[in-house]
Structures are given as structure tokens and as C-alpha cells.
Coordinates of C-alpha atoms in Angstrom, one line a residue:
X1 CA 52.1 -8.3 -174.6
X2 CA 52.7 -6.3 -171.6
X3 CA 54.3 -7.5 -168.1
X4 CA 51.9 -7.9 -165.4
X5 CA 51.8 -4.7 -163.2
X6 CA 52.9 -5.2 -159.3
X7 CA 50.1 -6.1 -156.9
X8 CA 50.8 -3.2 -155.6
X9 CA 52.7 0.0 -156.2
X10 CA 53.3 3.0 -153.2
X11 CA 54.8 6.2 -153.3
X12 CA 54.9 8.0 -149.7
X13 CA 56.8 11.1 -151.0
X14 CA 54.2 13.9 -152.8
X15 CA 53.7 17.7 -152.0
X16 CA 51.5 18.2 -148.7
X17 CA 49.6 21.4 -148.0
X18 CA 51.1 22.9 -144.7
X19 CA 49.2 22.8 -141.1
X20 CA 48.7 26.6 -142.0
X21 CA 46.6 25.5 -145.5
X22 CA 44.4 23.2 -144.0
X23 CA 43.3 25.0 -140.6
X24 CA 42.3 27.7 -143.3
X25 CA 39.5 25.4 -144.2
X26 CA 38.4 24.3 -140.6
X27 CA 34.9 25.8 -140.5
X28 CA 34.4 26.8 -144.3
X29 CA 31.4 24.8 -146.0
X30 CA 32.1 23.4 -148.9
X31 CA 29.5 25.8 -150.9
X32 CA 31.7 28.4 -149.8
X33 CA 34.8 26.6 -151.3
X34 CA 33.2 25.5 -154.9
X35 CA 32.3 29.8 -155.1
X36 CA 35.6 30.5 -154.5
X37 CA 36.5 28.2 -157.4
X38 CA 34.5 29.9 -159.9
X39 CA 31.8 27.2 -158.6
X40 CA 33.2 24.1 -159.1
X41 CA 35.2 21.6 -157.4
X42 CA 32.2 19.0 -155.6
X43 CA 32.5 15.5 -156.9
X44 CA 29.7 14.0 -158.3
X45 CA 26.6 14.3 -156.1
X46 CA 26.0 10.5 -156.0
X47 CA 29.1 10.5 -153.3
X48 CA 27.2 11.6 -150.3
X49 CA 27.5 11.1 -146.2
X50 CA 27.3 7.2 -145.3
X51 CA 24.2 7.9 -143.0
X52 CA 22.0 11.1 -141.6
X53 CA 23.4 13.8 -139.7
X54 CA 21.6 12.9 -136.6
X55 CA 23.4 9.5 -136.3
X56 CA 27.2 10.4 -137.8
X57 CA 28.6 14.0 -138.0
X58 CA 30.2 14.2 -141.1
X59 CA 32.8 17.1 -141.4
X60 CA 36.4 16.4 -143.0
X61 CA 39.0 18.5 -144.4
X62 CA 42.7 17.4 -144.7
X63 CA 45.0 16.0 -147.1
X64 CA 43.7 13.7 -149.5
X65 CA 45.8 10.0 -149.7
X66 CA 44.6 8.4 -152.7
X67 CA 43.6 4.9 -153.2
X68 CA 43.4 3.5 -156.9
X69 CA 41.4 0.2 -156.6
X70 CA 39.4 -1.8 -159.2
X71 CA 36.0 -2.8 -158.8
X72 CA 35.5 -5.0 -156.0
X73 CA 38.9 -4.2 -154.9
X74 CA 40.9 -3.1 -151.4
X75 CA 44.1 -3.9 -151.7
X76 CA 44.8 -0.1 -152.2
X77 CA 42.9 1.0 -149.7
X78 CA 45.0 -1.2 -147.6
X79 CA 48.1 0.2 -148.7
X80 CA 46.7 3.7 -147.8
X81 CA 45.5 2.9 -143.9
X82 CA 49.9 1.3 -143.8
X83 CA 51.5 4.9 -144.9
X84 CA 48.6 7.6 -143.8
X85 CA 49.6 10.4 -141.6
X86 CA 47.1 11.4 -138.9
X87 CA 44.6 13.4 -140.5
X88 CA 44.7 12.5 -143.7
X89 CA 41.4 11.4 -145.2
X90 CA 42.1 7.9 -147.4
X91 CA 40.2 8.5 -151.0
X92 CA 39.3 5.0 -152.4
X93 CA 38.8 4.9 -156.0
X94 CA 36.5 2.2 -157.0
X95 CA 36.5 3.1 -161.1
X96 CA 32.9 2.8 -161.7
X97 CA 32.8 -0.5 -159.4
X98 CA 29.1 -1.5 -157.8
X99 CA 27.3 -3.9 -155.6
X100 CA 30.2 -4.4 -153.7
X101 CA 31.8 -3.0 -150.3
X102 CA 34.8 -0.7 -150.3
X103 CA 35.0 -0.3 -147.0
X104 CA 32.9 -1.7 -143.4
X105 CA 33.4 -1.4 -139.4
X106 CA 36.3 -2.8 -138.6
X107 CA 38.7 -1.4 -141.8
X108 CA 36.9 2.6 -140.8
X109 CA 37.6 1.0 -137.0
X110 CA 41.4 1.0 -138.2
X111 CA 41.6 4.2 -140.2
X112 CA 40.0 5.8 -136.9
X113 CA 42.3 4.3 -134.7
X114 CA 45.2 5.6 -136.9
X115 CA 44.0 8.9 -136.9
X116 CA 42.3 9.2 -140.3
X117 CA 40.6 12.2 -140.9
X118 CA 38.1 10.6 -142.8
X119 CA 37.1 8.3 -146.3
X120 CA 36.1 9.0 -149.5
X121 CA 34.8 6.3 -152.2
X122 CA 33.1 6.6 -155.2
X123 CA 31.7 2.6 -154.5
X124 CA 30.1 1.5 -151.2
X125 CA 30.4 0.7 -147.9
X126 CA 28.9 -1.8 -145.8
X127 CA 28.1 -2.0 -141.9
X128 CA 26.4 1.4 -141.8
X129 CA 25.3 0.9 -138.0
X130 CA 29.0 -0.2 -137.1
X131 CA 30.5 2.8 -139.2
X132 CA 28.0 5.1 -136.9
X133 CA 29.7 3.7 -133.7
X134 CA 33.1 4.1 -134.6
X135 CA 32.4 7.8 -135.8
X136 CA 35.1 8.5 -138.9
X137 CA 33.0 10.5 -141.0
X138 CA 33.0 8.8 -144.2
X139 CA 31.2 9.9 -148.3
X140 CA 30.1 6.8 -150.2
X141 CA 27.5 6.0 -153.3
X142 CA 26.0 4.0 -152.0
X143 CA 25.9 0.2 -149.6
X144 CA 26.0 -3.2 -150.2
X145 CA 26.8 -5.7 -148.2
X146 CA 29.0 -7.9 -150.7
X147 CA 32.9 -8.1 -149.9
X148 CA 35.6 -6.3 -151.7
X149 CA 38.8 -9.0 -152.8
X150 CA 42.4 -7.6 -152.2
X151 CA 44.2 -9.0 -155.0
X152 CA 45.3 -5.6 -157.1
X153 CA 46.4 -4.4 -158.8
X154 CA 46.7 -1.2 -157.3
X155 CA 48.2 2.5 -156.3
X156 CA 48.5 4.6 -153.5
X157 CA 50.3 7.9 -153.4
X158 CA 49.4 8.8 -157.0
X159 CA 46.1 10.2 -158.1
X160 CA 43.2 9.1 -159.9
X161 CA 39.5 9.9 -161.3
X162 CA 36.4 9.8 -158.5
X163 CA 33.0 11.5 -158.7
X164 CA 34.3 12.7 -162.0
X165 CA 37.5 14.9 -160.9
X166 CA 41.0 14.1 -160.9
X167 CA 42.2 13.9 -157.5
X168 CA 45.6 14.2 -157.0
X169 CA 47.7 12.5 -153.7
X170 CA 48.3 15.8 -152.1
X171 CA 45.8 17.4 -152.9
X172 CA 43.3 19.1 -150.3
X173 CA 39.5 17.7 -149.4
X174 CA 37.3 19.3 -147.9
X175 CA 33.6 17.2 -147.4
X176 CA 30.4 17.9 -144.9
X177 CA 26.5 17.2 -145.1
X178 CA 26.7 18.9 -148.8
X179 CA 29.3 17.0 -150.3
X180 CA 33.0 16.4 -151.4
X181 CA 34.6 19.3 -152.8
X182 CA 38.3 18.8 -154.1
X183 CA 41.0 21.7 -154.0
X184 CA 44.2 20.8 -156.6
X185 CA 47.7 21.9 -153.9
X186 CA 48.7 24.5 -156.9
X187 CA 45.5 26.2 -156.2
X188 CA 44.9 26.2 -152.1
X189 CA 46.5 29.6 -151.7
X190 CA 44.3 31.1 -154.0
X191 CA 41.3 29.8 -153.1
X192 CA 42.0 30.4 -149.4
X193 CA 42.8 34.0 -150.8
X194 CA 39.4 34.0 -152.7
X195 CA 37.5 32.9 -150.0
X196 CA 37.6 36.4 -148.0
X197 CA 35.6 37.6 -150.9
X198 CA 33.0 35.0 -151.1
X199 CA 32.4 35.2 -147.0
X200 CA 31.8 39.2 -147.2
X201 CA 29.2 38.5 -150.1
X202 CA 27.6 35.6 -148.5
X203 CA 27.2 37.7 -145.4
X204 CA 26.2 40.9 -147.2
X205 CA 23.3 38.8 -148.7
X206 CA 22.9 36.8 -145.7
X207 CA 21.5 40.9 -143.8
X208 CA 19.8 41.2 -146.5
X209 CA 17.3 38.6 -147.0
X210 CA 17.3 38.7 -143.1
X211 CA 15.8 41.9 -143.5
X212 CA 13.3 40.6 -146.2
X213 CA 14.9 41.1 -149.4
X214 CA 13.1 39.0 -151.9
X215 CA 13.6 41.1 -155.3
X216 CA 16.2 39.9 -158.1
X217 CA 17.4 43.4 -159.5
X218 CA 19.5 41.5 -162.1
X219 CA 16.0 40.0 -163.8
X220 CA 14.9 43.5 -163.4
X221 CA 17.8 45.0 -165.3
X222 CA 17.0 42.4 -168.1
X223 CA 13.5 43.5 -169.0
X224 CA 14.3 47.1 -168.9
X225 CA 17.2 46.4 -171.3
X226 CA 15.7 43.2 -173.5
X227 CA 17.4 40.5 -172.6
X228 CA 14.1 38.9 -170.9
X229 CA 10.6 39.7 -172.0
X230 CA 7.2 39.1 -169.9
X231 CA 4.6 37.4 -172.2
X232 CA 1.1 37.9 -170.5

């Protein structure tokens, strides 16, 4: 028999990527990110904005402060929103939880007003047209309109699994209109290094079909050398 965990555990003290690290991400899309990680790094594609571009812009990147609740949990999630520094975007981990809220209104109302740079959950939110007023962009699987309990247990500070990656307290998000994308802290300077590379492609390509390139020379190369074959 093992003791009953704490309601609630916090750690405030993990590694933080500098101002420096995160302004290096400002105006990157996230497709731009996941090439620059050998094309990985989204979370699950379930995880998408709360509502349409038109009625909520959403745009993060900062430092993500992660949230490990149960199902039908918020207690973490509360302990997040009482130790977050401005900017950082709260990541609420739901483990598999559904048909149930992780987050409405008046709790985005209070990560806004703290300065949050945004939320992440891979469970739902509720109170979509209040969410949309109060304007903190925010990823979700989904809504329902059923309330979470805040009983625990739960972490904040640590890390945990959401959309199918690990996502470390610390580490850097970066989310718009295509999704979450995750960068571990050990590997922001070489991504950020990487990414001058993937830009000058994407913008070599970009003239290119601009100028109506619509050939692929690497299926080309594989029926002159056999790897494909054309069967008429």
C-alpha cells in the first residue's frame, strides 16, 4: 500500500529559455519549426484553436508551464495561473480525459489578466463565445460544457504527456492556426540555428512556384534510375 500523494505538488524553480530564445520564434509558423526538427514536434492534430480565425487570433509562443491534471480535473491548472510569469502559456494535461471542461471564460479571463501567453489542453474547454471576448488564444480537442472538479491530485512545474509528446516545464511552445508544436529547452538553440536553413529553402521554393514551377524532378530522377516505374 502506498501513501496518498499531496493534493497538490509545485515546483516554481526549472530552466527557462532566455527573452533572446523566445523572440527568435515571434513570427516563425509552426511548419517552419517541425522542418527544422527533422519534421516533427506538432502535438497530436486533434489539439486545435478553440474557435475560427475570424472570431479569435490564435498565435502563442513562450514558455510552456505545465499542468498535470486527471480527467475531469483543474486543480493543476489552478496551481499554474498562482506561480505563472507573464507570458508563459499554461499547458493543462487532461490524460486522455473527455466530455468534460478544462478550462471556460472566467479561468482564460484570469490567465489573461495575469498575463498568460496562452493555454494548451489536450481535453476541452467550455464558453467558446466568452473565450472569444476575452481574447487569450487558446488549443483544445474539443468542448463540452460539463465542469472539471479540483480535488487532485496533481503537478505543476514538472512535465507530462499531451497530444502524444512529453512536454517538459521549461520547455518552449510555439502554437498558431496549424497547431501546437513543442521545442525540448536542450534543443531551442539548434533549432533556432536550423531554422535559417529551412526559411532560405522555403523562400527559394516559395519564387519558384510563383514563377510556375509545377514539375517534381525527384520523381523524375526515379524513373530514369528505377526506383518508380509508369505502368500504362
Amino acid at each position: 500500500m502506498i501513501e496518498e500523494p499531496p493534493q497538490l505538488m509545485i515546483r516554481r524553480s526549472f530552466p527557462r529559455p532566455t527573452d533572446a530564445q523566445i523572440d527568435a520564434f515571434r513570427d516563425v509558423p509552426t511548419g517552419f519549426v517541425c522542418d527544422a526538427m527533422a519534421g516533427r514536434g506538432a502535438l497530436d492534430s486533434a489539439i486545435r484553436p478553440v474557435a475560427p480565425e475570424h472570431e479569435l487570433r490564435c498565435r502563442a509562443v513562450g514558455v510552456a508551464l505545465v499542468a498535470e491534471n486527471g480527467p475531469a480535473e483543474i486543480l493543476a491548472t489552478m496551481g499554474a495561473l498562482h506561480i505563472m510569469q507573464r507570458g508563459d502559456i499554461i499547458v493543462a494535461a487532461q490524460h486522455g480525459g473527455r466530455n468534460c471542461s478544462a478550462a471556460g471564460d472566467q479561468f482564460c479571463g484570469m490567465m489573461k489578466n495575469k498575463g498568460a501567453g496562452g493555454f494548451v489542453t489536450d481535453g476541452e474547454m467550455r464558453d467558446v463565445e466568452g473565450i472569444i471576448e476575452v481574447g487569450l488564444p487558446a488549443w483544445c480537442s474539443g468542448l463540452s460544457a460539463n465542469s472539471p472538479y479540483s480535488n487532485g491530485p496533481g503537478r505543476v512545474g514538472f512535465g507530462a504527456v499531451v497530444g502524444g509528446r512529453h512536454i517538459e516545464s521549461g520547455d518552449l511552445i510555439v502554437a498558431d492556426r496549424n497547431g501546437v508544436v513543442t521545442i525540448p529547452f536542450q534543443q531551442i538553440d539548434a533549432v533556432i540555428a536550423a531554422l535559417a536553413a529551412v526559411r532560405e529553402a522555403e523562400s527559394a521554393l516559395e519564387q519558384k512556384v510563383g514563377a510556375g514551377r509545377a514539375d517534381m524532378p525527384a520523381i523524375e530522377a526515379m524513373l530514369e534510375d528505377g526506383r518508380a516505374i509508369l505502368i500504362d
